[in-house]
PDB file of C-alpha atoms in Angstrom:
ATOM      1  CA  GLY A 802     -13.981  11.313   9.936  1.00  0.00           C
ATOM      2  CA  ALA A 803     -14.951   9.616   6.948  1.00  0.00           C
ATOM      3  CA  GLY A 804     -11.460   8.289   5.974  1.00  0.00           C
ATOM      4  CA  VAL A 805      -8.139   7.662   7.412  1.00  0.00           C
ATOM      5  CA  SER A 806      -6.397  10.949   8.468  1.00  0.00           C
ATOM      6  CA  GLN A 807      -2.844  11.575   8.726  1.00  0.00           C
ATOM      7  CA  THR A 808      -0.804  14.576  10.152  1.00  0.00           C
ATOM      8  CA  PRO A 809       1.130  16.323   9.402  1.00  0.00           C
ATOM      9  CA  SER A 810       0.666  15.992   5.615  1.00  0.00           C
ATOM     10  CA  ASN A 811       4.370  17.405   5.221  1.00  0.00           C
ATOM     11  CA  LYS A 812       7.196  17.507   7.533  1.00  0.00           C
ATOM     12  CA  VAL A 813      10.770  18.671   7.121  1.00  0.00           C
ATOM     13  CA  THR A 814      13.382  17.961   9.712  1.00  0.00           C
ATOM     14  CA  GLU A 815      17.123  17.954  10.306  1.00  0.00           C
ATOM     15  CA  LYS A 816      19.366  14.761  10.468  1.00  0.00           C
ATOM     16  CA  GLY A 817      19.465  13.744  14.210  1.00  0.00           C
ATOM     17  CA  LYS A 818      15.889  15.227  15.381  1.00  0.00           C
ATOM     18  CA  TYR A 819      13.195  13.469  16.644  1.00  0.00           C
ATOM     19  CA  VAL A 820       9.678  12.909  14.762  1.00  0.00           C
ATOM     20  CA  GLU A 821       6.149  11.865  15.452  1.00  0.00           C
ATOM     21  CA  LEU A 822       3.737  10.980  12.692  1.00  0.00           C
ATOM     22  CA  ARG A 823      -0.190  10.725  13.625  1.00  0.00           C
ATOM     23  CA  CYS A 824      -2.706   8.313  12.252  1.00  0.00           C
ATOM     24  CA  ASP A 825      -6.377   8.572  12.987  1.00  0.00           C
ATOM     25  CA  PRO A 826      -8.158   5.597  11.748  1.00  0.00           C
ATOM     26  CA  ILE A 827     -11.648   4.919  10.430  1.00  0.00           C
ATOM     27  CA  SER A 828     -13.844   5.039  13.240  1.00  0.00           C
ATOM     28  CA  GLY A 829     -14.465   1.183  14.461  1.00  0.00           C
ATOM     29  CA  HIS A 830     -11.485  -0.120  12.691  1.00  0.00           C
ATOM     30  CA  THR A 831      -9.586  -2.511  14.940  1.00  0.00           C
ATOM     31  CA  ALA A 832      -6.735  -3.184  12.614  1.00  0.00           C
ATOM     32  CA  LEU A 833      -4.098  -0.562  11.885  1.00  0.00           C
ATOM     33  CA  TYR A 834      -0.816  -0.656   9.523  1.00  0.00           C
ATOM     34  CA  TRP A 835       1.991   1.613   9.050  1.00  0.00           C
ATOM     35  CA  TYR A 836       3.674   1.418   5.464  1.00  0.00           C
ATOM     36  CA  ARG A 837       6.840   3.347   4.203  1.00  0.00           C
ATOM     37  CA  GLN A 838       6.970   4.267   0.561  1.00  0.00           C
ATOM     38  CA  SER A 839      10.015   5.578  -1.050  1.00  0.00           C
ATOM     39  CA  LEU A 840      10.137   7.475  -4.391  1.00  0.00           C
ATOM     40  CA  GLY A 841       9.313   5.311  -7.257  1.00  0.00           C
ATOM     41  CA  GLN A 842       8.639   2.070  -5.008  1.00  0.00           C
ATOM     42  CA  GLY A 843       5.580   0.312  -3.506  1.00  0.00           C
ATOM     43  CA  PRO A 844       4.799   0.846  -0.138  1.00  0.00           C
ATOM     44  CA  GLU A 845       6.672  -1.447   2.412  1.00  0.00           C
ATOM     45  CA  PHE A 846       4.996  -2.804   5.549  1.00  0.00           C
ATOM     46  CA  LEU A 847       6.568  -1.550   8.884  1.00  0.00           C
ATOM     47  CA  ILE A 848       3.819  -2.526  11.691  1.00  0.00           C
ATOM     48  CA  TYR A 849       0.435  -3.848  12.353  1.00  0.00           C
ATOM     49  CA  PHE A 850      -1.675  -3.184  15.345  1.00  0.00           C
ATOM     50  CA  GLN A 851      -4.831  -5.144  16.470  1.00  0.00           C
ATOM     51  CA  GLY A 852      -6.251  -3.353  19.038  1.00  0.00           C
ATOM     52  CA  THR A 853      -3.666  -1.596  21.244  1.00  0.00           C
ATOM     53  CA  GLY A 854      -0.884  -4.223  20.669  1.00  0.00           C
ATOM     54  CA  ALA A 855       1.579  -4.432  17.980  1.00  0.00           C
ATOM     55  CA  ALA A 856       0.661  -7.979  16.622  1.00  0.00           C
ATOM     56  CA  ASP A 857       3.459  -7.710  14.132  1.00  0.00           C
ATOM     57  CA  ASP A 858       6.462  -5.004  14.104  1.00  0.00           C
ATOM     58  CA  SER A 859       8.815  -7.428  11.766  1.00  0.00           C
ATOM     59  CA  GLY A 860       9.133  -4.462   9.026  1.00  0.00           C
ATOM     60  CA  LEU A 861      10.482  -1.720  11.609  1.00  0.00           C
ATOM     61  CA  PRO A 862      13.806  -1.267  10.078  1.00  0.00           C
ATOM     62  CA  ASN A 863      15.862  -0.756  13.344  1.00  0.00           C
ATOM     63  CA  ASP A 864      15.221   0.457  16.931  1.00  0.00           C
ATOM     64  CA  ARG A 865      15.071   3.986  16.101  1.00  0.00           C
ATOM     65  CA  PHE A 866      11.547   3.521  14.969  1.00  0.00           C
ATOM     66  CA  PHE A 867       8.877   2.952  17.483  1.00  0.00           C
ATOM     67  CA  ALA A 868       4.956   3.040  17.012  1.00  0.00           C
ATOM     68  CA  VAL A 869       1.975   3.000  19.802  1.00  0.00           C
ATOM     69  CA  ARG A 870      -1.695   2.763  19.734  1.00  0.00           C
ATOM     70  CA  PRO A 871      -2.296   3.173  23.540  1.00  0.00           C
ATOM     71  CA  GLU A 872      -6.316   3.315  23.098  1.00  0.00           C
ATOM     72  CA  GLY A 873      -6.631   1.093  20.302  1.00  0.00           C
ATOM     73  CA  SER A 874      -7.651   4.130  18.167  1.00  0.00           C
ATOM     74  CA  VAL A 875      -5.095   6.879  17.336  1.00  0.00           C
ATOM     75  CA  SER A 876      -1.526   5.566  16.506  1.00  0.00           C
ATOM     76  CA  THR A 877       1.928   7.493  16.602  1.00  0.00           C
ATOM     77  CA  LEU A 878       4.707   6.660  14.610  1.00  0.00           C
ATOM     78  CA  LYS A 879       8.018   7.664  16.310  1.00  0.00           C
ATOM     79  CA  ILE A 880      11.074   8.058  14.740  1.00  0.00           C
ATOM     80  CA  GLN A 881      14.730   8.857  17.035  1.00  0.00           C
ATOM     81  CA  ARG A 882      17.714  10.446  15.480  1.00  0.00           C
ATOM     82  CA  THR A 883      16.450  10.800  11.832  1.00  0.00           C
ATOM     83  CA  GLU A 884      18.713  10.057   8.961  1.00  0.00           C
ATOM     84  CA  ARG A 885      18.529  11.263   5.416  1.00  0.00           C
ATOM     85  CA  GLY A 886      17.427   7.584   4.569  1.00  0.00           C
ATOM     86  CA  ASP A 887      14.239   7.970   6.514  1.00  0.00           C
ATOM     87  CA  SER A 888      12.924  10.416   3.842  1.00  0.00           C
ATOM     88  CA  ALA A 889      10.021   8.790   2.505  1.00  0.00           C
ATOM     89  CA  VAL A 890       6.135   9.007   2.624  1.00  0.00           C
ATOM     90  CA  TYR A 891       4.723   7.289   5.518  1.00  0.00           C
ATOM     91  CA  LEU A 892       1.362   5.445   4.822  1.00  0.00           C
ATOM     92  CA  CYS A 893      -1.393   4.759   7.534  1.00  0.00           C
ATOM     93  CA  ALA A 894      -3.843   2.174   6.761  1.00  0.00           C
ATOM     94  CA  SER A 895      -6.978   0.602   8.781  1.00  0.00           C
ATOM     95  CA  SER A 896      -9.309  -2.168   8.396  1.00  0.00           C
ATOM     96  CA  LYS A 897     -12.429  -3.637  10.308  1.00  0.00           C
ATOM     97  CA  ALA A 898     -10.723  -6.845  10.754  1.00  0.00           C
ATOM     98  CA  PRO A 899      -7.298  -8.274   9.384  1.00  0.00           C
ATOM     99  CA  THR A 900      -9.030  -8.971   6.069  1.00  0.00           C
ATOM    100  CA  GLY A 901      -6.661  -7.407   3.656  1.00  0.00           C
ATOM    101  CA  GLU A 902      -8.946  -4.868   2.509  1.00  0.00           C
ATOM    102  CA  LEU A 903      -6.865  -1.612   3.911  1.00  0.00           C
ATOM    103  CA  PHE A 904      -8.114   1.930   3.764  1.00  0.00           C
ATOM    104  CA  PHE A 905      -5.181   4.129   3.163  1.00  0.00           C
ATOM    105  CA  GLY A 906      -4.491   7.685   4.386  1.00  0.00           C
ATOM    106  CA  GLU A 907      -3.017  10.224   1.869  1.00  0.00           C
ATOM    107  CA  GLY A 908       0.566   9.878   4.035  1.00  0.00           C
ATOM    108  CA  SER A 909       3.023  11.940   5.785  1.00  0.00           C
ATOM    109  CA  ARG A 910       5.617  13.060   3.414  1.00  0.00           C
ATOM    110  CA  LEU A 911       8.865  13.117   5.504  1.00  0.00           C
ATOM    111  CA  THR A 912      12.068  14.799   4.381  1.00  0.00           C
ATOM    112  CA  VAL A 913      15.172  14.803   6.576  1.00  0.00           C
ATOM    113  CA  LEU A 914      17.930  17.402   5.368  1.00  0.00           C
TER     114      LEU A 914
ATOM    115  CA  GLY B 815      11.201 -14.300   0.238  1.00  0.00           C
ATOM    116  CA  ASN B 816       8.010 -12.704  -1.290  1.00  0.00           C
ATOM    117  CA  SER B 817       7.942 -10.346  -4.133  1.00  0.00           C
ATOM    118  CA  VAL B 818       5.919  -8.835  -6.480  1.00  0.00           C
ATOM    119  CA  THR B 819       7.019  -7.622 -10.054  1.00  0.00           C
ATOM    120  CA  GLN B 820       5.095  -5.129 -12.306  1.00  0.00           C
ATOM    121  CA  MET B 821       5.881  -4.163 -15.677  1.00  0.00           C
ATOM    122  CA  GLU B 822       7.873  -1.107 -16.027  1.00  0.00           C
ATOM    123  CA  GLY B 823       5.880   2.175 -16.660  1.00  0.00           C
ATOM    124  CA  PRO B 824       4.855   4.684 -17.315  1.00  0.00           C
ATOM    125  CA  VAL B 825       2.235   3.651 -19.585  1.00  0.00           C
ATOM    126  CA  THR B 826       0.441   6.057 -21.742  1.00  0.00           C
ATOM    127  CA  LEU B 827      -2.823   5.182 -23.671  1.00  0.00           C
ATOM    128  CA  SER B 828      -5.568   6.965 -25.852  1.00  0.00           C
ATOM    129  CA  GLU B 829      -9.115   6.951 -24.447  1.00  0.00           C
ATOM    130  CA  GLU B 830     -10.870   3.709 -25.227  1.00  0.00           C
ATOM    131  CA  ALA B 831      -7.770   1.751 -25.728  1.00  0.00           C
ATOM    132  CA  PHE B 832      -7.066  -1.584 -24.228  1.00  0.00           C
ATOM    133  CA  LEU B 833      -5.073  -1.783 -20.963  1.00  0.00           C
ATOM    134  CA  THR B 834      -2.943  -4.542 -19.692  1.00  0.00           C
ATOM    135  CA  ILE B 835      -0.629  -4.192 -16.616  1.00  0.00           C
ATOM    136  CA  ASN B 836       1.659  -7.206 -16.086  1.00  0.00           C
ATOM    137  CA  CYS B 837       2.082  -8.456 -12.678  1.00  0.00           C
ATOM    138  CA  THR B 838       4.057 -11.640 -11.428  1.00  0.00           C
ATOM    139  CA  TYR B 839       4.834 -12.800  -8.097  1.00  0.00           C
ATOM    140  CA  THR B 840       6.939 -14.912  -6.025  1.00  0.00           C
ATOM    141  CA  ALA B 841       5.616 -16.532  -2.706  1.00  0.00           C
ATOM    142  CA  THR B 842       6.382 -19.138  -0.121  1.00  0.00           C
ATOM    143  CA  GLY B 843       2.878 -20.094   0.462  1.00  0.00           C
ATOM    144  CA  TYR B 844      -0.550 -19.476  -1.246  1.00  0.00           C
ATOM    145  CA  PRO B 845      -0.963 -15.929  -1.578  1.00  0.00           C
ATOM    146  CA  SER B 846      -4.095 -13.708  -2.020  1.00  0.00           C
ATOM    147  CA  LEU B 847      -3.676 -11.177  -4.532  1.00  0.00           C
ATOM    148  CA  PHE B 848      -4.591  -7.511  -4.975  1.00  0.00           C
ATOM    149  CA  TRP B 849      -4.562  -4.478  -7.218  1.00  0.00           C
ATOM    150  CA  TYR B 850      -4.497  -1.238  -5.379  1.00  0.00           C
ATOM    151  CA  VAL B 851      -5.095   2.130  -7.137  1.00  0.00           C
ATOM    152  CA  GLN B 852      -4.112   5.650  -6.162  1.00  0.00           C
ATOM    153  CA  TYR B 853      -5.546   8.503  -7.798  1.00  0.00           C
ATOM    154  CA  PRO B 854      -3.914  12.036  -7.863  1.00  0.00           C
ATOM    155  CA  GLY B 855      -4.341  13.716  -4.431  1.00  0.00           C
ATOM    156  CA  GLU B 856      -5.758  10.538  -2.673  1.00  0.00           C
ATOM    157  CA  GLY B 857      -4.904   7.511  -0.745  1.00  0.00           C
ATOM    158  CA  LEU B 858      -4.455   4.011  -1.955  1.00  0.00           C
ATOM    159  CA  GLN B 859      -7.624   2.030  -2.666  1.00  0.00           C
ATOM    160  CA  LEU B 860      -8.541  -1.389  -3.143  1.00  0.00           C
ATOM    161  CA  LEU B 861      -9.694  -1.786  -6.768  1.00  0.00           C
ATOM    162  CA  LEU B 862     -10.138  -5.743  -6.822  1.00  0.00           C
ATOM    163  CA  LYS B 863      -8.761  -9.039  -5.245  1.00  0.00           C
ATOM    164  CA  ALA B 864      -8.684 -12.851  -5.800  1.00  0.00           C
ATOM    165  CA  THR B 865      -8.116 -15.276  -2.798  1.00  0.00           C
ATOM    166  CA  LYS B 866      -7.314 -18.626  -4.643  1.00  0.00           C
ATOM    167  CA  ALA B 867      -6.211 -19.965  -7.966  1.00  0.00           C
ATOM    168  CA  ASP B 868      -8.403 -19.113 -10.931  1.00  0.00           C
ATOM    169  CA  ASP B 869     -10.573 -16.697  -9.048  1.00  0.00           C
ATOM    170  CA  LYS B 870     -11.063 -13.651 -11.127  1.00  0.00           C
ATOM    171  CA  GLY B 871     -11.498 -10.057  -9.486  1.00  0.00           C
ATOM    172  CA  SER B 872     -13.226  -7.348 -11.145  1.00  0.00           C
ATOM    173  CA  ASN B 873     -14.444  -3.965 -10.432  1.00  0.00           C
ATOM    174  CA  LYS B 874     -15.154  -0.728 -12.441  1.00  0.00           C
ATOM    175  CA  GLY B 875     -14.269  -2.549 -15.580  1.00  0.00           C
ATOM    176  CA  PHE B 876     -10.985  -3.760 -14.479  1.00  0.00           C
ATOM    177  CA  GLU B 877     -10.412  -7.530 -14.354  1.00  0.00           C
ATOM    178  CA  ALA B 878      -7.619  -9.784 -13.169  1.00  0.00           C
ATOM    179  CA  THR B 879      -7.294 -13.448 -13.009  1.00  0.00           C
ATOM    180  CA  TYR B 880      -5.120 -15.515 -10.297  1.00  0.00           C
ATOM    181  CA  ARG B 881      -3.042 -17.749 -12.228  1.00  0.00           C
ATOM    182  CA  LYS B 882      -1.111 -20.231 -10.305  1.00  0.00           C
ATOM    183  CA  GLU B 883       0.772 -21.838 -13.071  1.00  0.00           C
ATOM    184  CA  THR B 884       2.132 -18.603 -14.324  1.00  0.00           C
ATOM    185  CA  THR B 885       2.333 -17.017 -10.994  1.00  0.00           C
ATOM    186  CA  SER B 886       0.559 -13.808 -12.528  1.00  0.00           C
ATOM    187  CA  PHE B 887      -2.126 -11.641 -11.974  1.00  0.00           C
ATOM    188  CA  HIS B 888      -2.477  -9.105 -14.711  1.00  0.00           C
ATOM    189  CA  LEU B 889      -4.969  -6.207 -14.663  1.00  0.00           C
ATOM    190  CA  GLU B 890      -7.029  -5.498 -17.928  1.00  0.00           C
ATOM    191  CA  LYS B 891      -9.349  -3.258 -18.903  1.00  0.00           C
ATOM    192  CA  GLY B 892     -11.225  -3.280 -22.372  1.00  0.00           C
ATOM    193  CA  SER B 893     -11.701   0.494 -22.650  1.00  0.00           C
ATOM    194  CA  VAL B 894      -9.653   3.177 -20.310  1.00  0.00           C
ATOM    195  CA  GLN B 895     -11.111   6.585 -19.581  1.00  0.00           C
ATOM    196  CA  VAL B 896      -9.225   9.657 -18.976  1.00  0.00           C
ATOM    197  CA  SER B 897     -10.370   9.190 -15.065  1.00  0.00           C
ATOM    198  CA  ASP B 898      -8.355   5.885 -14.955  1.00  0.00           C
ATOM    199  CA  SER B 899      -5.310   7.933 -14.992  1.00  0.00           C
ATOM    200  CA  ALA B 900      -3.686   6.845 -11.622  1.00  0.00           C
ATOM    201  CA  VAL B 901      -0.906   4.615 -10.100  1.00  0.00           C
ATOM    202  CA  TYR B 902      -1.648   0.991 -10.012  1.00  0.00           C
ATOM    203  CA  PHE B 903      -0.103  -1.278  -7.628  1.00  0.00           C
ATOM    204  CA  CYS B 904      -0.226  -5.071  -7.528  1.00  0.00           C
ATOM    205  CA  ALA B 905       0.174  -6.582  -4.149  1.00  0.00           C
ATOM    206  CA  LEU B 906       0.176 -10.047  -2.227  1.00  0.00           C
ATOM    207  CA  SER B 907      -0.736 -11.245   1.248  1.00  0.00           C
ATOM    208  CA  LEU B 908       0.120 -14.795   2.705  1.00  0.00           C
ATOM    209  CA  GLY B 909      -3.020 -14.176   4.674  1.00  0.00           C
ATOM    210  CA  GLY B 910      -4.341 -16.465   7.448  1.00  0.00           C
ATOM    211  CA  GLY B 911      -5.060 -14.815  10.645  1.00  0.00           C
ATOM    212  CA  THR B 912      -3.308 -11.520  11.543  1.00  0.00           C
ATOM    213  CA  SER B 913      -1.161 -11.425   8.596  1.00  0.00           C
ATOM    214  CA  TYR B 914      -3.731 -10.912   6.167  1.00  0.00           C
ATOM    215  CA  GLY B 915      -3.375  -7.080   5.848  1.00  0.00           C
ATOM    216  CA  LYS B 916       0.758  -7.532   5.842  1.00  0.00           C
ATOM    217  CA  LEU B 917       1.070  -6.771   1.859  1.00  0.00           C
ATOM    218  CA  THR B 918       4.021  -6.894  -0.067  1.00  0.00           C
ATOM    219  CA  PHE B 919       3.487  -4.484  -3.151  1.00  0.00           C
ATOM    220  CA  GLY B 920       5.043  -3.995  -6.353  1.00  0.00           C
ATOM    221  CA  GLN B 921       6.853  -0.704  -7.504  1.00  0.00           C
ATOM    222  CA  GLY B 922       3.792   0.688  -9.218  1.00  0.00           C
ATOM    223  CA  THR B 923       2.760   1.275 -12.747  1.00  0.00           C
ATOM    224  CA  ILE B 924       1.829   4.954 -13.811  1.00  0.00           C
ATOM    225  CA  LEU B 925      -1.105   4.934 -16.223  1.00  0.00           C
ATOM    226  CA  THR B 926      -1.916   8.111 -18.112  1.00  0.00           C
ATOM    227  CA  VAL B 927      -4.856   8.194 -20.525  1.00  0.00           C
ATOM    228  CA  HIS B 928      -5.291  10.960 -22.973  1.00  0.00           C
ATOM    229  CA  PRO B 929      -8.705  12.316 -24.513  1.00  0.00           C
TER     230      PRO B 929
END
């Protein structure tokens, strides 16, 4: 596709449930990033992949959060035992190289009831 | 730690007015600075950037100058249009190798331009 694609665009779940959010980056982009944006705030870095490996996961808030990118393209962010405080918009971005110009998707809005 | 502070919003202007959105930063090293914009219903996109002191980034009539002495990167446009209505985010990256895309964002400023 032409841009970064994220699915689902909206996800409503109950506290304690497991959630997966998917990101399909721009073809050929080797770097992939996940950010989280709470209401009224700027995005906060979660994790960065270069190829298949997580080069920097220092932004993951705790061990309930995990992300994979097994073939160096599509990535999945996984959240276990969701809490109400996990409610946010999860943004994915990709770039050709770690150059700083990121191309963002429209995000997946997660609501934990 | 690293942080970015943007002027409080929202900002409401009439078409053709002058725009300034203030941005200041705190960083442990020598950051690269960015302005990203989010138009309604779209993803964040890079508006402009500057990678060293005194550099001026510019795009679509917007400008920002990297001021190391005041740790600022204020966004300006001489004559705004209704189509500039969006949320604007200032961001920094300490750059260098793999951390270049690891951005620290400000909280965003909502701009609304009326005809």
